[in-house]
Amino acid sequence: MAIGVYITYKILDIADLTVDGSFCTGGAAFVVLFTGGVPLWLALLAAVLAGMLAGLATGLLHTFCGIPAILAGILTQLGLWSVNMAIMGMKATVAINVTTPEMLDKLLVSLRFVQDVAKGARPFWRHPIFVVGLFTVAIIVLLYWFFGREVGAALRSTGSNQNMARAQGINTNFCKVLGLMLSNGLVALSGALLVQYNSAAEINMGRGAIVIGLAAVIIGEVIFGKIFRNFALKLTAAVIGAIIYYIVMNFVLRMGLSTDDLKLLTALVVAVFLTIPYWKGKYFTKVPVKKGGKDNA
């Protein structure tokens, strides 16, 4: 999810609020199809396509209808709540029946696998961290390849300078729509993996997802921005930022903070890490003063 948010926030320079809805869309589409007998990989593909359709809706609202990107994301997110309810058969929660070993073994990740691996009942490569790690590496490799191609370079140019990109003959509207589709497809994929882990999809599972994604991206940039220059390493920094975020959240919860305060804490974390670069540039960076002004005058 953090990588998906990185594409819109850092590459396209758009804070896409569609994420809160497309995260649940991916999970809902996967659960309904998988429990209906569709093979797991086809259900995952359908979840990604559903997320891409959500990104397409936001992109068309922004480019074709002229609605500002942030408002287009809000409108799509609002509409997706009803869409997600329809996908889930107007139920707030749809569970995967993991009481049978056959159904459980079909999942890629599950909370039960953590205990099974610890007990030696399953091989180490079935551990969720290992599986999700492979997914993350594969996605970073594919995105590194994609953004090195002509279309990916055009997408990056659009986010960097729209006017210059348009002057070079790049269809910036197409690039925006493509970036939003790619981003929300990845977000939907993360939602599909999460519902496997939790064995259920819940209508509000995506609430606050954009803030968590932004926190991961910003934390990774602030900590590793000066070190990681390569594009693949920048994507990796967003992933590491997500890990750091959840480590901090778990640490604070163990100190006794109520789970009801997590949203407030997340907002504070994002605000702090957004403020650090600004304060650093304003108060802690000295502008060198050239000597010899009197003589040159």
PDB file of C-alpha atoms in Angstrom:
ATOM      1  CA  MET A   1       0.000   0.000   0.000  1.00  0.00           C
ATOM      2  CA  ALA A   2       2.872   2.347   0.822  1.00  0.00           C
ATOM      3  CA  ILE A   3       4.328   1.815  -2.649  1.00  0.00           C
ATOM      4  CA  GLY A   4       0.955   2.618  -4.201  1.00  0.00           C
ATOM      5  CA  VAL A   5       0.707   5.837  -2.198  1.00  0.00           C
ATOM      6  CA  TYR A   6       4.301   6.692  -3.174  1.00  0.00           C
ATOM      7  CA  ILE A   7       3.363   6.612  -6.867  1.00  0.00           C
ATOM      8  CA  THR A   8       0.626   9.219  -6.530  1.00  0.00           C
ATOM      9  CA  TYR A   9       2.070  11.361  -3.732  1.00  0.00           C
ATOM     10  CA  LYS A  10       5.748  11.517  -4.730  1.00  0.00           C
ATOM     11  CA  ILE A  11       5.716  10.796  -8.465  1.00  0.00           C
ATOM     12  CA  LEU A  12       2.432  12.383  -9.604  1.00  0.00           C
ATOM     13  CA  ASP A  13       2.348  14.940  -6.764  1.00  0.00           C
ATOM     14  CA  ILE A  14      -1.263  14.006  -5.958  1.00  0.00           C
ATOM     15  CA  ALA A  15      -2.661  13.138  -2.526  1.00  0.00           C
ATOM     16  CA  ASP A  16      -5.096  10.502  -3.754  1.00  0.00           C
ATOM     17  CA  LEU A  17      -7.867   9.865  -1.223  1.00  0.00           C
ATOM     18  CA  THR A  18      -9.254   7.029  -3.358  1.00  0.00           C
ATOM     19  CA  VAL A  19      -6.953   4.750  -1.337  1.00  0.00           C
ATOM     20  CA  ASP A  20      -9.390   4.529   1.582  1.00  0.00           C
ATOM     21  CA  GLY A  21     -11.987   3.004  -0.740  1.00  0.00           C
ATOM     22  CA  SER A  22      -9.858   0.970  -3.155  1.00  0.00           C
ATOM     23  CA  PHE A  23      -8.124  -0.802  -0.268  1.00  0.00           C
ATOM     24  CA  CYS A  24     -11.469  -2.275   0.774  1.00  0.00           C
ATOM     25  CA  THR A  25     -12.483  -2.832  -2.859  1.00  0.00           C
ATOM     26  CA  GLY A  26      -9.536  -5.155  -3.401  1.00  0.00           C
ATOM     27  CA  GLY A  27     -10.268  -7.072  -0.224  1.00  0.00           C
ATOM     28  CA  ALA A  28     -13.989  -7.345  -0.909  1.00  0.00           C
ATOM     29  CA  ALA A  29     -13.505  -8.496  -4.503  1.00  0.00           C
ATOM     30  CA  PHE A  30     -11.000 -11.130  -3.438  1.00  0.00           C
ATOM     31  CA  VAL A  31     -13.100 -12.553  -0.595  1.00  0.00           C
ATOM     32  CA  VAL A  32     -16.288 -12.827  -2.639  1.00  0.00           C
ATOM     33  CA  LEU A  33     -14.549 -14.493  -5.579  1.00  0.00           C
ATOM     34  CA  PHE A  34     -12.310 -16.773  -3.510  1.00  0.00           C
ATOM     35  CA  THR A  35     -15.123 -18.016  -1.289  1.00  0.00           C
ATOM     36  CA  GLY A  36     -17.182 -18.534  -4.444  1.00  0.00           C
ATOM     37  CA  GLY A  37     -14.673 -21.057  -5.754  1.00  0.00           C
ATOM     38  CA  VAL A  38     -12.492 -18.888  -8.008  1.00  0.00           C
ATOM     39  CA  PRO A  39      -8.787 -19.901  -7.934  1.00  0.00           C
ATOM     40  CA  LEU A  40      -6.679 -17.731  -5.646  1.00  0.00           C
ATOM     41  CA  TRP A  41      -4.486 -16.180  -8.328  1.00  0.00           C
ATOM     42  CA  LEU A  42      -7.476 -15.247 -10.480  1.00  0.00           C
ATOM     43  CA  ALA A  43      -9.157 -13.721  -7.424  1.00  0.00           C
ATOM     44  CA  LEU A  44      -6.001 -11.691  -6.736  1.00  0.00           C
ATOM     45  CA  LEU A  45      -5.919 -10.499 -10.344  1.00  0.00           C
ATOM     46  CA  ALA A  46      -9.581  -9.504 -10.143  1.00  0.00           C
ATOM     47  CA  ALA A  47      -8.863  -7.554  -6.945  1.00  0.00           C
ATOM     48  CA  VAL A  48      -6.064  -5.644  -8.692  1.00  0.00           C
ATOM     49  CA  LEU A  49      -8.312  -4.890 -11.682  1.00  0.00           C
ATOM     50  CA  ALA A  50     -11.070  -3.671  -9.348  1.00  0.00           C
ATOM     51  CA  GLY A  51      -8.601  -1.288  -7.715  1.00  0.00           C
ATOM     52  CA  MET A  52      -7.435  -0.086 -11.119  1.00  0.00           C
ATOM     53  CA  LEU A  53     -11.042   0.665 -12.075  1.00  0.00           C
ATOM     54  CA  ALA A  54     -11.346   2.781  -8.933  1.00  0.00           C
ATOM     55  CA  GLY A  55      -8.206   4.669  -9.970  1.00  0.00           C
ATOM     56  CA  LEU A  56      -9.645   5.048 -13.469  1.00  0.00           C
ATOM     57  CA  ALA A  57     -12.787   6.658 -12.027  1.00  0.00           C
ATOM     58  CA  THR A  58     -10.714   9.170 -10.059  1.00  0.00           C
ATOM     59  CA  GLY A  59      -8.511   9.856 -13.073  1.00  0.00           C
ATOM     60  CA  LEU A  60     -11.448  10.533 -15.381  1.00  0.00           C
ATOM     61  CA  LEU A  61     -13.134  12.783 -12.824  1.00  0.00           C
ATOM     62  CA  HIS A  62      -9.899  14.753 -12.582  1.00  0.00           C
ATOM     63  CA  THR A  63      -8.838  14.917 -16.231  1.00  0.00           C
ATOM     64  CA  PHE A  64     -12.064  14.600 -18.252  1.00  0.00           C
ATOM     65  CA  CYS A  65     -14.415  16.404 -15.840  1.00  0.00           C
ATOM     66  CA  GLY A  66     -11.899  18.988 -14.614  1.00  0.00           C
ATOM     67  CA  ILE A  67     -12.442  18.228 -10.921  1.00  0.00           C
ATOM     68  CA  PRO A  68      -9.393  18.895  -8.677  1.00  0.00           C
ATOM     69  CA  ALA A  69      -7.528  15.685  -7.898  1.00  0.00           C
ATOM     70  CA  ILE A  70      -8.158  15.720  -4.158  1.00  0.00           C
ATOM     71  CA  LEU A  71     -11.904  16.282  -4.653  1.00  0.00           C
ATOM     72  CA  ALA A  72     -12.023  13.585  -7.344  1.00  0.00           C
ATOM     73  CA  GLY A  73     -10.472  11.160  -4.855  1.00  0.00           C
ATOM     74  CA  ILE A  74     -13.021  12.097  -2.215  1.00  0.00           C
ATOM     75  CA  LEU A  75     -15.914  11.561  -4.624  1.00  0.00           C
ATOM     76  CA  THR A  76     -14.607   8.169  -5.738  1.00  0.00           C
ATOM     77  CA  GLN A  77     -13.930   7.124  -2.154  1.00  0.00           C
ATOM     78  CA  LEU A  78     -17.472   8.103  -1.206  1.00  0.00           C
ATOM     79  CA  GLY A  79     -18.968   6.141  -4.092  1.00  0.00           C
ATOM     80  CA  LEU A  80     -16.795   3.108  -3.389  1.00  0.00           C
ATOM     81  CA  TRP A  81     -18.430   2.617   0.001  1.00  0.00           C
ATOM     82  CA  SER A  82     -21.677   1.704  -1.750  1.00  0.00           C
ATOM     83  CA  VAL A  83     -19.825  -0.289  -4.400  1.00  0.00           C
ATOM     84  CA  ASN A  84     -17.979  -2.272  -1.741  1.00  0.00           C
ATOM     85  CA  MET A  85     -21.211  -2.986   0.097  1.00  0.00           C
ATOM     86  CA  ALA A  86     -22.732  -4.253  -3.166  1.00  0.00           C
ATOM     87  CA  ILE A  87     -19.713  -6.490  -3.803  1.00  0.00           C
ATOM     88  CA  MET A  88     -20.033  -7.950  -0.310  1.00  0.00           C
ATOM     89  CA  GLY A  89     -23.745  -8.625  -0.766  1.00  0.00           C
ATOM     90  CA  MET A  90     -24.794  -5.710   1.494  1.00  0.00           C
ATOM     91  CA  LYS A  91     -22.941  -7.279   4.426  1.00  0.00           C
ATOM     92  CA  ALA A  92     -20.541  -5.316   6.613  1.00  0.00           C
ATOM     93  CA  THR A  93     -18.267  -8.358   6.990  1.00  0.00           C
ATOM     94  CA  VAL A  94     -17.567 -11.338   4.764  1.00  0.00           C
ATOM     95  CA  ALA A  95     -15.392 -14.083   6.250  1.00  0.00           C
ATOM     96  CA  ILE A  96     -13.260 -16.802   4.719  1.00  0.00           C
ATOM     97  CA  ASN A  97     -14.048 -20.183   6.227  1.00  0.00           C
ATOM     98  CA  VAL A  98     -10.642 -21.338   7.447  1.00  0.00           C
ATOM     99  CA  THR A  99     -11.972 -24.051   9.738  1.00  0.00           C
ATOM    100  CA  THR A 100     -11.352 -26.590   7.001  1.00  0.00           C
ATOM    101  CA  PRO A 101      -7.677 -27.427   6.282  1.00  0.00           C
ATOM    102  CA  GLU A 102      -8.366 -27.462   2.540  1.00  0.00           C
ATOM    103  CA  MET A 103      -9.475 -23.819   2.470  1.00  0.00           C
ATOM    104  CA  LEU A 104      -6.708 -22.703   4.830  1.00  0.00           C
ATOM    105  CA  ASP A 105      -3.988 -24.344   2.731  1.00  0.00           C
ATOM    106  CA  LYS A 106      -5.138 -22.411  -0.344  1.00  0.00           C
ATOM    107  CA  LEU A 107      -4.330 -19.032   1.248  1.00  0.00           C
ATOM    108  CA  LEU A 108      -1.032 -17.295   0.603  1.00  0.00           C
ATOM    109  CA  VAL A 109      -0.907 -15.640   4.014  1.00  0.00           C
ATOM    110  CA  SER A 110      -2.798 -16.197   7.242  1.00  0.00           C
ATOM    111  CA  LEU A 111      -2.437 -15.284  10.890  1.00  0.00           C
ATOM    112  CA  ARG A 112      -2.571 -18.988  11.670  1.00  0.00           C
ATOM    113  CA  PHE A 113       0.554 -19.582   9.590  1.00  0.00           C
ATOM    114  CA  VAL A 114       2.593 -17.559  12.102  1.00  0.00           C
ATOM    115  CA  GLN A 115       1.847 -20.051  14.865  1.00  0.00           C
ATOM    116  CA  ASP A 116       2.145 -23.052  12.537  1.00  0.00           C
ATOM    117  CA  VAL A 117       5.622 -22.008  11.391  1.00  0.00           C
ATOM    118  CA  ALA A 118       6.699 -21.402  14.999  1.00  0.00           C
ATOM    119  CA  LYS A 119       5.517 -24.898  15.933  1.00  0.00           C
ATOM    120  CA  GLY A 120       7.172 -26.465  12.903  1.00  0.00           C
ATOM    121  CA  ALA A 121       3.839 -27.530  11.397  1.00  0.00           C
ATOM    122  CA  ARG A 122       4.567 -25.522   8.222  1.00  0.00           C
ATOM    123  CA  PRO A 123       7.812 -24.674   6.397  1.00  0.00           C
ATOM    124  CA  PHE A 124       9.373 -21.252   6.994  1.00  0.00           C
ATOM    125  CA  TRP A 125       8.485 -20.056   3.500  1.00  0.00           C
ATOM    126  CA  ARG A 126       4.791 -20.117   4.432  1.00  0.00           C
ATOM    127  CA  HIS A 127       5.370 -17.413   7.060  1.00  0.00           C
ATOM    128  CA  PRO A 128       3.428 -14.220   6.116  1.00  0.00           C
ATOM    129  CA  ILE A 129       6.532 -12.027   6.453  1.00  0.00           C
ATOM    130  CA  PHE A 130       8.413 -14.169   3.935  1.00  0.00           C
ATOM    131  CA  VAL A 131       5.508 -14.290   1.463  1.00  0.00           C
ATOM    132  CA  VAL A 132       4.735 -10.576   1.639  1.00  0.00           C
ATOM    133  CA  GLY A 133       8.456  -9.864   1.394  1.00  0.00           C
ATOM    134  CA  LEU A 134       8.584 -11.757  -1.911  1.00  0.00           C
ATOM    135  CA  PHE A 135       5.556  -9.811  -3.166  1.00  0.00           C
ATOM    136  CA  THR A 136       7.248  -6.544  -2.201  1.00  0.00           C
ATOM    137  CA  VAL A 137      10.522  -7.392  -3.922  1.00  0.00           C
ATOM    138  CA  ALA A 138       8.692  -8.494  -7.080  1.00  0.00           C
ATOM    139  CA  ILE A 139       6.644  -5.274  -7.161  1.00  0.00           C
ATOM    140  CA  ILE A 140       9.731  -3.083  -6.686  1.00  0.00           C
ATOM    141  CA  VAL A 141      11.552  -4.908  -9.502  1.00  0.00           C
ATOM    142  CA  LEU A 142       8.575  -4.569 -11.856  1.00  0.00           C
ATOM    143  CA  LEU A 143       8.090  -0.882 -11.058  1.00  0.00           C
ATOM    144  CA  TYR A 144      11.808  -0.192 -11.490  1.00  0.00           C
ATOM    145  CA  TRP A 145      11.581  -1.779 -14.936  1.00  0.00           C
ATOM    146  CA  PHE A 146       8.347   0.036 -15.803  1.00  0.00           C
ATOM    147  CA  PHE A 147       9.512   3.512 -14.802  1.00  0.00           C
ATOM    148  CA  GLY A 148      12.681   2.976 -16.789  1.00  0.00           C
ATOM    149  CA  ARG A 149      10.654   2.565 -19.970  1.00  0.00           C
ATOM    150  CA  GLU A 150       9.302   5.420 -22.113  1.00  0.00           C
ATOM    151  CA  VAL A 151       5.795   5.362 -20.585  1.00  0.00           C
ATOM    152  CA  GLY A 152       7.181   5.328 -17.046  1.00  0.00           C
ATOM    153  CA  ALA A 153       9.548   8.203 -17.836  1.00  0.00           C
ATOM    154  CA  ALA A 154       6.615  10.170 -19.262  1.00  0.00           C
ATOM    155  CA  LEU A 155       4.658   9.528 -16.069  1.00  0.00           C
ATOM    156  CA  ARG A 156       7.522  10.803 -13.933  1.00  0.00           C
ATOM    157  CA  SER A 157       7.924  13.851 -16.160  1.00  0.00           C
ATOM    158  CA  THR A 158       4.235  14.632 -15.744  1.00  0.00           C
ATOM    159  CA  GLY A 159       4.550  14.658 -11.978  1.00  0.00           C
ATOM    160  CA  SER A 160       7.753  16.679 -12.080  1.00  0.00           C
ATOM    161  CA  ASN A 161       6.655  19.436 -14.468  1.00  0.00           C
ATOM    162  CA  GLN A 162       3.358  19.187 -16.316  1.00  0.00           C
ATOM    163  CA  ASN A 163       3.954  22.188 -18.564  1.00  0.00           C
ATOM    164  CA  MET A 164       7.361  20.998 -19.692  1.00  0.00           C
ATOM    165  CA  ALA A 165       6.065  17.454 -20.195  1.00  0.00           C
ATOM    166  CA  ARG A 166       3.189  18.771 -22.293  1.00  0.00           C
ATOM    167  CA  ALA A 167       5.621  20.843 -24.347  1.00  0.00           C
ATOM    168  CA  GLN A 168       7.560  17.659 -25.105  1.00  0.00           C
ATOM    169  CA  GLY A 169       4.414  16.100 -26.577  1.00  0.00           C
ATOM    170  CA  ILE A 170       3.498  13.953 -23.553  1.00  0.00           C
ATOM    171  CA  ASN A 171      -0.197  13.296 -22.957  1.00  0.00           C
ATOM    172  CA  THR A 172      -0.228  14.365 -19.315  1.00  0.00           C
ATOM    173  CA  ASN A 173      -3.890  13.459 -18.772  1.00  0.00           C
ATOM    174  CA  PHE A 174      -3.207   9.898 -19.891  1.00  0.00           C
ATOM    175  CA  CYS A 175      -0.208   9.709 -17.570  1.00  0.00           C
ATOM    176  CA  LYS A 176      -2.250  10.919 -14.610  1.00  0.00           C
ATOM    177  CA  VAL A 177      -4.955   8.340 -15.224  1.00  0.00           C
ATOM    178  CA  LEU A 178      -2.375   5.595 -15.694  1.00  0.00           C
ATOM    179  CA  GLY A 179      -0.577   6.542 -12.486  1.00  0.00           C
ATOM    180  CA  LEU A 180      -3.808   6.567 -10.493  1.00  0.00           C
ATOM    181  CA  MET A 181      -4.792   3.181 -11.906  1.00  0.00           C
ATOM    182  CA  LEU A 182      -1.391   1.689 -11.127  1.00  0.00           C
ATOM    183  CA  SER A 183      -1.410   3.099  -7.612  1.00  0.00           C
ATOM    184  CA  ASN A 184      -4.885   1.894  -6.699  1.00  0.00           C
ATOM    185  CA  GLY A 185      -4.220  -1.502  -8.264  1.00  0.00           C
ATOM    186  CA  LEU A 186      -1.328  -1.976  -5.827  1.00  0.00           C
ATOM    187  CA  VAL A 187      -3.449  -0.707  -2.940  1.00  0.00           C
ATOM    188  CA  ALA A 188      -6.192  -3.197  -3.835  1.00  0.00           C
ATOM    189  CA  LEU A 189      -3.595  -5.977  -3.949  1.00  0.00           C
ATOM    190  CA  SER A 190      -2.512  -5.116  -0.410  1.00  0.00           C
ATOM    191  CA  GLY A 191      -6.160  -5.201   0.660  1.00  0.00           C
ATOM    192  CA  ALA A 192      -6.548  -8.666  -0.879  1.00  0.00           C
ATOM    193  CA  LEU A 193      -3.490  -9.894   1.036  1.00  0.00           C
ATOM    194  CA  LEU A 194      -4.743  -8.374   4.288  1.00  0.00           C
ATOM    195  CA  VAL A 195      -8.137 -10.107   4.128  1.00  0.00           C
ATOM    196  CA  GLN A 196      -6.330 -13.414   3.667  1.00  0.00           C
ATOM    197  CA  TYR A 197      -4.270 -12.682   6.759  1.00  0.00           C
ATOM    198  CA  ASN A 198      -7.348 -11.718   8.793  1.00  0.00           C
ATOM    199  CA  SER A 199      -9.626 -14.314   7.111  1.00  0.00           C
ATOM    200  CA  ALA A 200     -12.302 -11.654   6.575  1.00  0.00           C
ATOM    201  CA  ALA A 201     -13.118  -8.438   4.730  1.00  0.00           C
ATOM    202  CA  GLU A 202     -14.766  -5.592   6.624  1.00  0.00           C
ATOM    203  CA  ILE A 203     -16.432  -2.557   5.066  1.00  0.00           C
ATOM    204  CA  ASN A 204     -14.400  -0.056   7.115  1.00  0.00           C
ATOM    205  CA  MET A 205     -11.047  -1.814   6.714  1.00  0.00           C
ATOM    206  CA  GLY A 206      -9.728   0.954   4.461  1.00  0.00           C
ATOM    207  CA  ARG A 207     -10.614   3.867   6.724  1.00  0.00           C
ATOM    208  CA  GLY A 208      -7.493   5.942   7.347  1.00  0.00           C
ATOM    209  CA  ALA A 209      -5.418   3.928   4.850  1.00  0.00           C
ATOM    210  CA  ILE A 210      -4.221   7.048   3.026  1.00  0.00           C
ATOM    211  CA  VAL A 211      -2.879   8.544   6.269  1.00  0.00           C
ATOM    212  CA  ILE A 212      -1.004   5.334   7.093  1.00  0.00           C
ATOM    213  CA  GLY A 213       0.388   5.203   3.555  1.00  0.00           C
ATOM    214  CA  LEU A 214       1.498   8.831   3.737  1.00  0.00           C
ATOM    215  CA  ALA A 215       3.099   8.174   7.115  1.00  0.00           C
ATOM    216  CA  ALA A 216       5.102   5.295   5.627  1.00  0.00           C
ATOM    217  CA  VAL A 217       6.226   7.343   2.613  1.00  0.00           C
ATOM    218  CA  ILE A 218       7.162  10.402   4.661  1.00  0.00           C
ATOM    219  CA  ILE A 219       8.986   8.439   7.363  1.00  0.00           C
ATOM    220  CA  GLY A 220      10.987   6.591   4.733  1.00  0.00           C
ATOM    221  CA  GLU A 221      11.849   9.811   2.904  1.00  0.00           C
ATOM    222  CA  VAL A 222      12.892  11.724   6.023  1.00  0.00           C
ATOM    223  CA  ILE A 223      15.118   8.910   7.308  1.00  0.00           C
ATOM    224  CA  PHE A 224      16.558   7.592   4.046  1.00  0.00           C
ATOM    225  CA  GLY A 225      16.075  10.522   1.638  1.00  0.00           C
ATOM    226  CA  LYS A 226      19.751  11.539   1.762  1.00  0.00           C
ATOM    227  CA  ILE A 227      20.996   7.956   1.437  1.00  0.00           C
ATOM    228  CA  PHE A 228      18.691   6.320  -1.094  1.00  0.00           C
ATOM    229  CA  ARG A 229      19.022   8.008  -4.496  1.00  0.00           C
ATOM    230  CA  ASN A 230      18.135   5.106  -6.755  1.00  0.00           C
ATOM    231  CA  PHE A 231      14.434   4.793  -7.660  1.00  0.00           C
ATOM    232  CA  ALA A 232      14.227   1.192  -6.462  1.00  0.00           C
ATOM    233  CA  LEU A 233      15.800   2.223  -3.156  1.00  0.00           C
ATOM    234  CA  LYS A 234      13.267   5.034  -2.793  1.00  0.00           C
ATOM    235  CA  LEU A 235      10.455   2.495  -3.126  1.00  0.00           C
ATOM    236  CA  THR A 236      12.265   0.344  -0.566  1.00  0.00           C
ATOM    237  CA  ALA A 237      12.434   3.350   1.758  1.00  0.00           C
ATOM    238  CA  ALA A 238       8.635   3.627   1.640  1.00  0.00           C
ATOM    239  CA  VAL A 239       8.374  -0.053   2.615  1.00  0.00           C
ATOM    240  CA  ILE A 240      10.850   0.399   5.476  1.00  0.00           C
ATOM    241  CA  GLY A 241       8.891   3.483   6.547  1.00  0.00           C
ATOM    242  CA  ALA A 242       5.751   1.327   6.808  1.00  0.00           C
ATOM    243  CA  ILE A 243       7.631  -1.174   8.976  1.00  0.00           C
ATOM    244  CA  ILE A 244       8.950   1.598  11.227  1.00  0.00           C
ATOM    245  CA  TYR A 245       5.452   3.054  11.516  1.00  0.00           C
ATOM    246  CA  TYR A 246       3.974  -0.225  12.748  1.00  0.00           C
ATOM    247  CA  ILE A 247       6.878  -0.826  15.118  1.00  0.00           C
ATOM    248  CA  VAL A 248       6.186   2.579  16.680  1.00  0.00           C
ATOM    249  CA  MET A 249       2.442   1.885  16.829  1.00  0.00           C
ATOM    250  CA  ASN A 250       2.956  -1.470  18.553  1.00  0.00           C
ATOM    251  CA  PHE A 251       5.446   0.037  20.975  1.00  0.00           C
ATOM    252  CA  VAL A 252       3.017   2.791  21.940  1.00  0.00           C
ATOM    253  CA  LEU A 253       0.157   0.297  22.357  1.00  0.00           C
ATOM    254  CA  ARG A 254       2.283  -1.805  24.683  1.00  0.00           C
ATOM    255  CA  MET A 255       2.871   1.315  26.765  1.00  0.00           C
ATOM    256  CA  GLY A 256      -0.864   1.408  27.459  1.00  0.00           C
ATOM    257  CA  LEU A 257      -2.289   3.745  24.809  1.00  0.00           C
ATOM    258  CA  SER A 258      -5.882   2.976  23.878  1.00  0.00           C
ATOM    259  CA  THR A 259      -6.520   1.673  20.374  1.00  0.00           C
ATOM    260  CA  ASP A 260      -9.138   4.410  20.023  1.00  0.00           C
ATOM    261  CA  ASP A 261      -6.291   6.959  20.011  1.00  0.00           C
ATOM    262  CA  LEU A 262      -4.377   5.378  17.128  1.00  0.00           C
ATOM    263  CA  LYS A 263      -5.877   7.684  14.499  1.00  0.00           C
ATOM    264  CA  LEU A 264      -4.816  10.728  16.503  1.00  0.00           C
ATOM    265  CA  LEU A 265      -1.325   9.309  16.975  1.00  0.00           C
ATOM    266  CA  THR A 266      -1.031   8.551  13.257  1.00  0.00           C
ATOM    267  CA  ALA A 267      -2.042  12.111  12.396  1.00  0.00           C
ATOM    268  CA  LEU A 268       0.565  13.454  14.828  1.00  0.00           C
ATOM    269  CA  VAL A 269       3.276  11.199  13.371  1.00  0.00           C
ATOM    270  CA  VAL A 270       2.520  12.393   9.831  1.00  0.00           C
ATOM    271  CA  ALA A 271       2.458  16.035  10.974  1.00  0.00           C
ATOM    272  CA  VAL A 272       5.813  15.684  12.752  1.00  0.00           C
ATOM    273  CA  PHE A 273       7.576  14.039   9.824  1.00  0.00           C
ATOM    274  CA  LEU A 274       6.111  16.608   7.405  1.00  0.00           C
ATOM    275  CA  THR A 275       7.351  19.393   9.663  1.00  0.00           C
ATOM    276  CA  ILE A 276      10.918  18.078  10.058  1.00  0.00           C
ATOM    277  CA  PRO A 277      12.076  18.895   6.481  1.00  0.00           C
ATOM    278  CA  TYR A 278      10.493  22.355   6.691  1.00  0.00           C
ATOM    279  CA  TRP A 279      12.120  23.211  10.023  1.00  0.00           C
ATOM    280  CA  LYS A 280      15.411  21.736   8.882  1.00  0.00           C
ATOM    281  CA  GLY A 281      15.456  23.946   5.808  1.00  0.00           C
ATOM    282  CA  LYS A 282      14.295  27.063   7.637  1.00  0.00           C
ATOM    283  CA  TYR A 283      16.084  26.950  10.970  1.00  0.00           C
ATOM    284  CA  PHE A 284      19.008  24.541  10.669  1.00  0.00           C
ATOM    285  CA  THR A 285      20.402  25.174   7.191  1.00  0.00           C
ATOM    286  CA  LYS A 286      22.877  28.012   6.975  1.00  0.00           C
ATOM    287  CA  VAL A 287      23.050  29.877   3.715  1.00  0.00           C
ATOM    288  CA  PRO A 288      26.703  30.479   2.815  1.00  0.00           C
ATOM    289  CA  VAL A 289      27.604  34.154   2.546  1.00  0.00           C
ATOM    290  CA  LYS A 290      30.131  35.047  -0.114  1.00  0.00           C
ATOM    291  CA  LYS A 291      32.949  37.312   0.961  1.00  0.00           C
ATOM    292  CA  GLY A 292      34.459  40.064  -1.062  1.00  0.00           C
ATOM    293  CA  GLY A 293      31.293  41.970  -1.770  1.00  0.00           C
ATOM    294  CA  LYS A 294      32.924  45.313  -0.953  1.00  0.00           C
ATOM    295  CA  ASP A 295      35.807  44.725  -3.305  1.00  0.00           C
ATOM    296  CA  ASN A 296      33.580  43.540  -6.116  1.00  0.00           C
ATOM    297  CA  ALA A 297      31.353  46.544  -5.664  1.00  0.00           C
TER     298      ALA A 297
END
